[in-house]
Short mmCIF file of N, CA, C and O in Angstrom, two decimals:
data_model
loop_
_atom_site.label_atom_id
_atom_site.label_comp_id
_atom_site.label_asym_id
_atom_site.label_seq_id
_atom_site.Cartn_x
_atom_site.Cartn_y
_atom_site.Cartn_z
N MET A 285 0.82 -1.20 0.00
CA MET A 285 0.00 0.00 0.00
C MET A 285 0.86 1.25 0.00
O MET A 285 0.59 2.19 -0.72
N CYS A 286 1.89 1.26 0.83
CA CYS A 286 2.79 2.41 0.92
C CYS A 286 3.49 2.64 -0.42
O CYS A 286 3.66 3.77 -0.85
N PHE A 287 3.89 1.54 -1.07
CA PHE A 287 4.56 1.63 -2.37
C PHE A 287 3.65 2.30 -3.39
O PHE A 287 4.10 3.16 -4.16
N VAL A 288 2.39 1.94 -3.41
CA VAL A 288 1.41 2.53 -4.35
C VAL A 288 1.27 4.02 -4.10
O VAL A 288 1.24 4.82 -5.04
N LEU A 289 1.20 4.42 -2.84
CA LEU A 289 1.10 5.83 -2.50
C LEU A 289 2.32 6.60 -2.97
O LEU A 289 2.19 7.69 -3.56
N ILE A 290 3.49 6.07 -2.73
CA ILE A 290 4.73 6.73 -3.15
C ILE A 290 4.80 6.81 -4.67
O ILE A 290 5.12 7.87 -5.24
N PHE A 291 4.48 5.72 -5.35
CA PHE A 291 4.52 5.67 -6.81
C PHE A 291 3.57 6.71 -7.41
O PHE A 291 3.94 7.48 -8.28
N ASN A 292 2.33 6.73 -6.93
CA ASN A 292 1.35 7.67 -7.46
C ASN A 292 1.69 9.11 -7.09
O ASN A 292 1.45 10.03 -7.87
N GLY A 293 2.26 9.32 -5.93
CA GLY A 293 2.69 10.66 -5.53
C GLY A 293 3.78 11.20 -6.44
O GLY A 293 3.75 12.36 -6.85
N ARG A 294 4.72 10.35 -6.78
CA ARG A 294 5.79 10.75 -7.70
C ARG A 294 5.24 11.06 -9.09
O ARG A 294 5.67 12.02 -9.72
N ARG A 295 4.33 10.23 -9.55
CA ARG A 295 3.74 10.47 -10.88
C ARG A 295 2.98 11.80 -10.90
O ARG A 295 3.09 12.56 -11.86
N ALA A 296 2.23 12.08 -9.85
CA ALA A 296 1.47 13.33 -9.78
C ALA A 296 2.42 14.52 -9.73
O ALA A 296 2.19 15.54 -10.40
N TYR A 297 3.48 14.40 -8.94
CA TYR A 297 4.46 15.49 -8.85
C TYR A 297 5.11 15.74 -10.21
O TYR A 297 5.22 16.87 -10.67
N THR A 298 5.52 14.68 -10.89
CA THR A 298 6.18 14.80 -12.19
C THR A 298 5.25 15.44 -13.21
O THR A 298 5.65 16.33 -13.96
N PHE A 299 3.99 15.00 -13.21
CA PHE A 299 3.01 15.57 -14.15
C PHE A 299 2.82 17.06 -13.87
O PHE A 299 2.86 17.88 -14.79
N GLY A 300 2.64 17.42 -12.62
CA GLY A 300 2.47 18.83 -12.25
C GLY A 300 3.70 19.65 -12.57
O GLY A 300 3.59 20.77 -13.07
N TYR A 301 4.87 19.10 -12.33
CA TYR A 301 6.11 19.81 -12.64
C TYR A 301 6.21 20.10 -14.13
O TYR A 301 6.55 21.20 -14.54
N GLN A 302 5.88 19.11 -14.96
CA GLN A 302 5.95 19.28 -16.41
C GLN A 302 4.99 20.37 -16.89
O GLN A 302 5.31 21.11 -17.81
N ILE A 303 3.84 20.47 -16.26
CA ILE A 303 2.86 21.48 -16.66
C ILE A 303 3.40 22.88 -16.43
O ILE A 303 3.30 23.75 -17.29
N PHE A 304 4.01 23.12 -15.28
CA PHE A 304 4.42 24.47 -14.93
C PHE A 304 5.88 24.79 -15.25
O PHE A 304 6.25 25.96 -15.30
N ALA A 305 6.71 23.78 -15.51
CA ALA A 305 8.14 24.03 -15.78
C ALA A 305 8.36 24.58 -17.19
O ALA A 305 9.32 25.30 -17.41
N GLN A 306 7.50 24.27 -18.13
CA GLN A 306 7.59 24.76 -19.51
C GLN A 306 8.97 24.49 -20.12
O GLN A 306 9.62 25.40 -20.62
N GLU A 307 9.40 23.25 -20.09
CA GLU A 307 10.68 22.90 -20.68
C GLU A 307 10.53 22.63 -22.17
O GLU A 307 9.59 21.97 -22.60
N ALA A 308 11.47 23.15 -22.96
CA ALA A 308 11.49 22.91 -24.40
C ALA A 308 12.08 21.52 -24.67
O ALA A 308 12.75 20.94 -23.82
N MET A 309 11.86 21.02 -25.86
CA MET A 309 12.38 19.71 -26.25
C MET A 309 13.90 19.74 -26.42
O MET A 309 14.56 18.74 -26.21
N SER A 310 14.45 20.89 -26.85
CA SER A 310 15.89 20.98 -27.05
C SER A 310 16.37 22.40 -26.75
O SER A 310 15.58 23.33 -26.67
N GLU A 311 17.66 22.52 -26.61
CA GLU A 311 18.29 23.82 -26.38
C GLU A 311 18.29 24.63 -27.67
O GLU A 311 18.24 24.06 -28.76
N ALA A 312 18.39 25.94 -27.56
CA ALA A 312 18.51 26.81 -28.73
C ALA A 312 19.80 26.46 -29.46
O ALA A 312 20.77 26.07 -28.82
N PRO A 313 19.84 26.48 -30.74
CA PRO A 313 18.87 27.03 -31.67
C PRO A 313 17.73 26.08 -32.00
O PRO A 313 16.76 26.49 -32.62
N GLY A 314 17.80 24.83 -31.63
CA GLY A 314 16.72 23.89 -31.89
C GLY A 314 16.59 23.54 -33.36
O GLY A 314 17.45 23.86 -34.18
N LYS A 315 15.49 22.90 -33.67
CA LYS A 315 15.21 22.47 -35.05
C LYS A 315 13.86 23.03 -35.47
O LYS A 315 12.88 22.93 -34.74
N LYS A 316 13.80 23.63 -36.65
CA LYS A 316 12.55 24.17 -37.17
C LYS A 316 11.70 23.04 -37.72
O LYS A 316 12.20 22.14 -38.40
N VAL A 317 10.39 23.11 -37.42
CA VAL A 317 9.46 22.07 -37.87
C VAL A 317 8.19 22.76 -38.39
O VAL A 317 7.60 23.59 -37.70
N ALA A 318 7.79 22.41 -39.61
CA ALA A 318 6.58 22.98 -40.21
C ALA A 318 5.37 22.16 -39.77
O ALA A 318 5.41 20.93 -39.75
N VAL A 319 4.30 22.86 -39.39
CA VAL A 319 3.03 22.21 -39.04
C VAL A 319 1.89 22.97 -39.68
O VAL A 319 1.97 24.17 -39.88
N THR A 320 0.84 22.24 -40.01
CA THR A 320 -0.37 22.86 -40.56
C THR A 320 -1.55 22.51 -39.68
O THR A 320 -1.80 21.34 -39.41
N ILE A 321 -2.24 23.54 -39.23
CA ILE A 321 -3.44 23.39 -38.41
C ILE A 321 -4.63 23.69 -39.30
O ILE A 321 -4.70 24.76 -39.90
N THR A 322 -5.55 22.74 -39.38
CA THR A 322 -6.74 22.96 -40.19
C THR A 322 -7.91 23.39 -39.31
O THR A 322 -7.90 23.19 -38.10
N LYS A 323 -8.89 23.98 -39.95
CA LYS A 323 -10.06 24.53 -39.27
C LYS A 323 -10.83 23.47 -38.47
O LYS A 323 -11.37 23.75 -37.41
N ASP A 324 -10.84 22.24 -38.98
CA ASP A 324 -11.64 21.17 -38.35
C ASP A 324 -10.88 20.37 -37.28
O ASP A 324 -11.43 19.44 -36.71
N MET A 325 -9.63 20.73 -36.99
CA MET A 325 -8.85 19.99 -35.99
C MET A 325 -9.26 20.37 -34.58
O MET A 325 -9.41 21.55 -34.27
N SER A 326 -9.41 19.36 -33.73
CA SER A 326 -9.66 19.62 -32.31
C SER A 326 -8.31 19.92 -31.66
O SER A 326 -7.25 19.63 -32.23
N PHE A 327 -8.34 20.47 -30.43
CA PHE A 327 -7.07 20.74 -29.78
C PHE A 327 -6.35 19.44 -29.46
O PHE A 327 -5.12 19.39 -29.51
N GLY A 328 -7.08 18.38 -29.18
CA GLY A 328 -6.45 17.08 -28.95
C GLY A 328 -5.67 16.61 -30.17
O GLY A 328 -4.58 16.06 -30.04
N GLU A 329 -6.22 16.84 -31.35
CA GLU A 329 -5.52 16.47 -32.59
C GLU A 329 -4.29 17.34 -32.80
O GLU A 329 -3.25 16.86 -33.27
N ILE A 330 -4.39 18.61 -32.44
CA ILE A 330 -3.24 19.52 -32.56
C ILE A 330 -2.13 19.05 -31.62
O ILE A 330 -0.96 18.97 -32.00
N ALA A 331 -2.49 18.74 -30.38
CA ALA A 331 -1.50 18.26 -29.40
C ALA A 331 -0.84 16.97 -29.88
O ALA A 331 0.38 16.81 -29.77
N LYS A 332 -1.62 16.07 -30.45
CA LYS A 332 -1.08 14.81 -30.97
C LYS A 332 -0.11 15.08 -32.12
O LYS A 332 0.96 14.47 -32.20
N LEU A 333 -0.45 16.01 -33.00
CA LEU A 333 0.41 16.38 -34.12
C LEU A 333 1.74 16.93 -33.62
O LEU A 333 2.82 16.54 -34.09
N LEU A 334 1.69 17.82 -32.63
CA LEU A 334 2.92 18.40 -32.09
C LEU A 334 3.79 17.34 -31.41
O LEU A 334 5.01 17.38 -31.49
N GLU A 335 3.14 16.38 -30.75
CA GLU A 335 3.89 15.29 -30.12
C GLU A 335 4.54 14.41 -31.19
O GLU A 335 5.70 14.03 -31.06
N GLU A 336 3.81 14.10 -32.25
CA GLU A 336 4.35 13.27 -33.34
C GLU A 336 5.52 13.95 -34.04
O GLU A 336 6.45 13.30 -34.48
N LYS A 337 5.46 15.28 -34.13
CA LYS A 337 6.53 16.05 -34.78
C LYS A 337 7.69 16.32 -33.81
O LYS A 337 8.63 17.02 -34.15
N LYS A 338 7.58 15.79 -32.60
CA LYS A 338 8.61 15.93 -31.56
C LYS A 338 8.85 17.38 -31.14
O LYS A 338 9.95 17.78 -30.80
N LEU A 339 7.76 18.17 -31.14
CA LEU A 339 7.82 19.54 -30.66
C LEU A 339 7.47 19.62 -29.18
O LEU A 339 7.87 20.56 -28.49
N ILE A 340 6.72 18.63 -28.69
CA ILE A 340 6.36 18.55 -27.27
C ILE A 340 6.60 17.13 -26.79
O ILE A 340 6.59 16.18 -27.59
N LYS A 341 6.80 16.97 -25.50
CA LYS A 341 7.08 15.65 -24.93
C LYS A 341 5.81 14.85 -24.69
O LYS A 341 5.78 13.64 -24.88
N ASP A 342 4.75 15.52 -24.23
CA ASP A 342 3.55 14.81 -23.80
C ASP A 342 2.31 15.61 -24.18
O ASP A 342 2.12 16.73 -23.72
N LYS A 343 1.48 15.02 -25.03
CA LYS A 343 0.28 15.72 -25.49
C LYS A 343 -0.69 16.03 -24.34
O LYS A 343 -1.37 17.05 -24.36
N ASN A 344 -0.73 15.19 -23.32
CA ASN A 344 -1.64 15.43 -22.19
C ASN A 344 -1.17 16.61 -21.35
O ASN A 344 -1.99 17.43 -20.90
N VAL A 345 0.13 16.73 -21.15
CA VAL A 345 0.68 17.88 -20.43
C VAL A 345 0.39 19.15 -21.23
O VAL A 345 -0.04 20.17 -20.69
N PHE A 346 0.60 19.09 -22.56
CA PHE A 346 0.37 20.24 -23.42
C PHE A 346 -1.11 20.67 -23.39
O PHE A 346 -1.40 21.87 -23.40
N ARG A 347 -2.01 19.71 -23.33
CA ARG A 347 -3.44 20.04 -23.27
C ARG A 347 -3.77 20.81 -21.99
O ARG A 347 -4.53 21.78 -22.02
N ILE A 348 -3.19 20.41 -20.87
CA ILE A 348 -3.41 21.12 -19.60
C ILE A 348 -2.79 22.51 -19.68
O ILE A 348 -3.40 23.50 -19.25
N GLN A 349 -1.59 22.62 -20.25
CA GLN A 349 -0.94 23.92 -20.41
C GLN A 349 -1.83 24.85 -21.25
O GLN A 349 -1.95 26.03 -20.94
N TYR A 350 -2.42 24.30 -22.29
CA TYR A 350 -3.34 25.07 -23.14
C TYR A 350 -4.56 25.55 -22.34
O TYR A 350 -4.93 26.72 -22.41
N LEU A 351 -5.15 24.65 -21.59
CA LEU A 351 -6.34 25.00 -20.81
C LEU A 351 -6.06 26.07 -19.76
O LEU A 351 -6.93 26.87 -19.43
N LEU A 352 -4.84 26.10 -19.24
CA LEU A 352 -4.46 27.08 -18.23
C LEU A 352 -3.90 28.37 -18.83
O LEU A 352 -3.66 29.33 -18.11
N SER A 353 -3.71 28.39 -20.14
CA SER A 353 -3.07 29.55 -20.79
C SER A 353 -4.09 30.62 -21.18
O SER A 353 -5.30 30.38 -21.22
N GLU A 354 -3.57 31.78 -21.52
CA GLU A 354 -4.41 32.87 -22.02
C GLU A 354 -4.81 32.64 -23.47
O GLU A 354 -5.58 33.41 -24.03
N TYR A 355 -4.29 31.59 -24.10
CA TYR A 355 -4.56 31.31 -25.51
C TYR A 355 -5.66 30.29 -25.73
O TYR A 355 -5.93 29.89 -26.87
N LYS A 356 -6.34 29.88 -24.67
CA LYS A 356 -7.43 28.91 -24.76
C LYS A 356 -8.50 29.45 -25.71
O LYS A 356 -8.98 30.57 -25.55
N GLY A 357 -8.83 28.67 -26.73
CA GLY A 357 -9.85 29.06 -27.69
C GLY A 357 -9.36 30.02 -28.75
O GLY A 357 -10.15 30.52 -29.56
N GLU A 358 -8.07 30.30 -28.78
CA GLU A 358 -7.53 31.31 -29.70
C GLU A 358 -6.69 30.73 -30.84
O GLU A 358 -6.16 31.49 -31.65
N ILE A 359 -6.55 29.40 -30.93
CA ILE A 359 -5.71 28.79 -31.96
C ILE A 359 -6.33 29.07 -33.33
O ILE A 359 -7.51 28.86 -33.55
N GLU A 360 -5.48 29.53 -34.26
CA GLU A 360 -5.92 29.88 -35.62
C GLU A 360 -5.44 28.83 -36.61
O GLU A 360 -4.29 28.38 -36.52
N PRO A 361 -6.29 28.44 -37.58
CA PRO A 361 -5.83 27.53 -38.61
C PRO A 361 -4.75 28.20 -39.46
O PRO A 361 -4.74 29.41 -39.60
N GLY A 362 -3.86 27.41 -40.01
CA GLY A 362 -2.82 27.94 -40.88
C GLY A 362 -1.57 27.08 -40.85
O GLY A 362 -1.51 26.06 -40.17
N SER A 363 -0.57 27.53 -41.59
CA SER A 363 0.73 26.85 -41.62
C SER A 363 1.70 27.64 -40.76
O SER A 363 1.76 28.87 -40.84
N TYR A 364 2.46 26.92 -39.96
CA TYR A 364 3.38 27.54 -39.01
C TYR A 364 4.73 26.84 -39.05
O TYR A 364 4.80 25.67 -39.39
N VAL A 365 5.75 27.58 -38.66
CA VAL A 365 7.07 26.99 -38.44
C VAL A 365 7.36 27.17 -36.95
O VAL A 365 7.49 28.29 -36.46
N LEU A 366 7.41 26.05 -36.25
CA LEU A 366 7.70 26.04 -34.83
C LEU A 366 9.12 25.52 -34.64
O LEU A 366 9.72 25.01 -35.58
N ASN A 367 9.64 25.65 -33.43
CA ASN A 367 11.02 25.23 -33.16
C ASN A 367 11.05 24.36 -31.92
O ASN A 367 10.33 24.63 -30.95
N THR A 368 11.89 23.36 -31.93
CA THR A 368 12.00 22.44 -30.80
C THR A 368 12.55 23.13 -29.55
O THR A 368 12.45 22.59 -28.46
N SER A 369 13.09 24.33 -29.69
CA SER A 369 13.60 25.07 -28.53
C SER A 369 12.53 25.99 -27.92
O SER A 369 12.80 26.67 -26.94
N GLN A 370 11.33 26.00 -28.50
CA GLN A 370 10.24 26.81 -27.95
C GLN A 370 9.53 26.08 -26.81
O GLN A 370 9.37 24.86 -26.85
N THR A 371 9.08 26.86 -25.84
CA THR A 371 8.27 26.30 -24.76
C THR A 371 6.83 26.17 -25.24
O THR A 371 6.47 26.71 -26.29
N ALA A 372 6.01 25.50 -24.48
CA ALA A 372 4.59 25.36 -24.81
C ALA A 372 3.94 26.74 -24.94
O ALA A 372 3.17 26.99 -25.87
N GLU A 373 4.25 27.64 -24.02
CA GLU A 373 3.68 28.99 -24.04
C GLU A 373 4.05 29.71 -25.34
O GLU A 373 3.22 30.36 -25.96
N GLU A 374 5.30 29.58 -25.76
CA GLU A 374 5.75 30.23 -27.00
C GLU A 374 5.04 29.64 -28.22
O GLU A 374 4.64 30.38 -29.13
N MET A 375 4.87 28.33 -28.23
CA MET A 375 4.16 27.70 -29.35
C MET A 375 2.70 28.13 -29.40
O MET A 375 2.17 28.42 -30.47
N LEU A 376 2.06 28.17 -28.24
CA LEU A 376 0.66 28.60 -28.19
C LEU A 376 0.52 30.04 -28.66
O LEU A 376 -0.45 30.38 -29.34
N ARG A 377 1.48 30.88 -28.32
CA ARG A 377 1.47 32.28 -28.76
C ARG A 377 1.53 32.35 -30.29
O ARG A 377 0.80 33.11 -30.92
N VAL A 378 2.40 31.53 -30.89
CA VAL A 378 2.51 31.50 -32.35
C VAL A 378 1.22 30.97 -32.96
O VAL A 378 0.68 31.56 -33.91
N LEU A 379 0.71 29.85 -32.44
CA LEU A 379 -0.49 29.21 -33.01
C LEU A 379 -1.74 30.07 -32.87
O LEU A 379 -2.70 29.90 -33.62
N SER A 380 -1.73 30.99 -31.93
CA SER A 380 -2.89 31.88 -31.76
C SER A 380 -2.70 33.20 -32.51
O SER A 380 -3.58 34.05 -32.50
N ARG A 381 -1.54 33.35 -33.13
CA ARG A 381 -1.19 34.58 -33.87
C ARG A 381 -1.29 35.82 -32.97
O ARG A 381 -1.70 36.88 -33.39
N ALA A 382 -0.93 35.65 -31.72
CA ALA A 382 -1.04 36.73 -30.73
C ALA A 382 -0.23 37.95 -31.13
O ALA A 382 -0.68 39.09 -30.94
N ASP A 383 0.95 37.75 -31.67
CA ASP A 383 1.79 38.89 -32.08
C ASP A 383 1.12 39.70 -33.18
O ASP A 383 1.16 40.93 -33.18
N GLU A 384 0.49 39.01 -34.13
CA GLU A 384 -0.20 39.70 -35.22
C GLU A 384 -1.41 40.48 -34.70
O GLU A 384 -1.68 41.58 -35.14
N LYS A 385 -2.13 39.90 -33.76
CA LYS A 385 -3.30 40.55 -33.20
C LYS A 385 -2.91 41.80 -32.41
O LYS A 385 -3.61 42.80 -32.44
N GLU A 386 -1.79 41.73 -31.70
CA GLU A 386 -1.31 42.90 -30.93
C GLU A 386 -0.92 44.02 -31.86
O GLU A 386 -1.21 45.19 -31.60
N THR A 387 -0.30 43.70 -33.00
CA THR A 387 0.10 44.70 -33.98
C THR A 387 -1.12 45.38 -34.59
O THR A 387 -1.12 46.58 -34.82
N GLU A 388 -2.17 44.61 -34.85
CA GLU A 388 -3.40 45.15 -35.44
C GLU A 388 -4.08 46.15 -34.51
O GLU A 388 -4.70 47.10 -34.96
N THR A 389 -4.01 45.92 -33.21
CA THR A 389 -4.72 46.79 -32.25
C THR A 389 -3.92 48.02 -31.86
O THR A 389 -4.45 48.91 -31.22
N GLU A 390 -2.65 48.06 -32.22
CA GLU A 390 -1.83 49.22 -31.83
C GLU A 390 -2.04 50.38 -32.76
O GLU A 390 -2.42 50.36 -33.83
#
């Protein structure tokens, strides 16, 4: 019983750490990777695509990061070039075209 508690406690800690640590897959300069987001893709499909392209380590962690981010519901369809040295927050910013939206409102 004690072993199960310790095992599950470690897993919960690791999962929580990954959500808030925002570690990139690689150090800068990283590797550029092209991705295309279509209008009909769910966020789960987007997370799976990023995991398959080795831009993120865990699609489930990325989904939680998305839900906790200011970019929830803001992902725009289109073609993007992401980098393995980007954090989840940086990728979400690109995928939501936040920089373009800020320029338009200035």
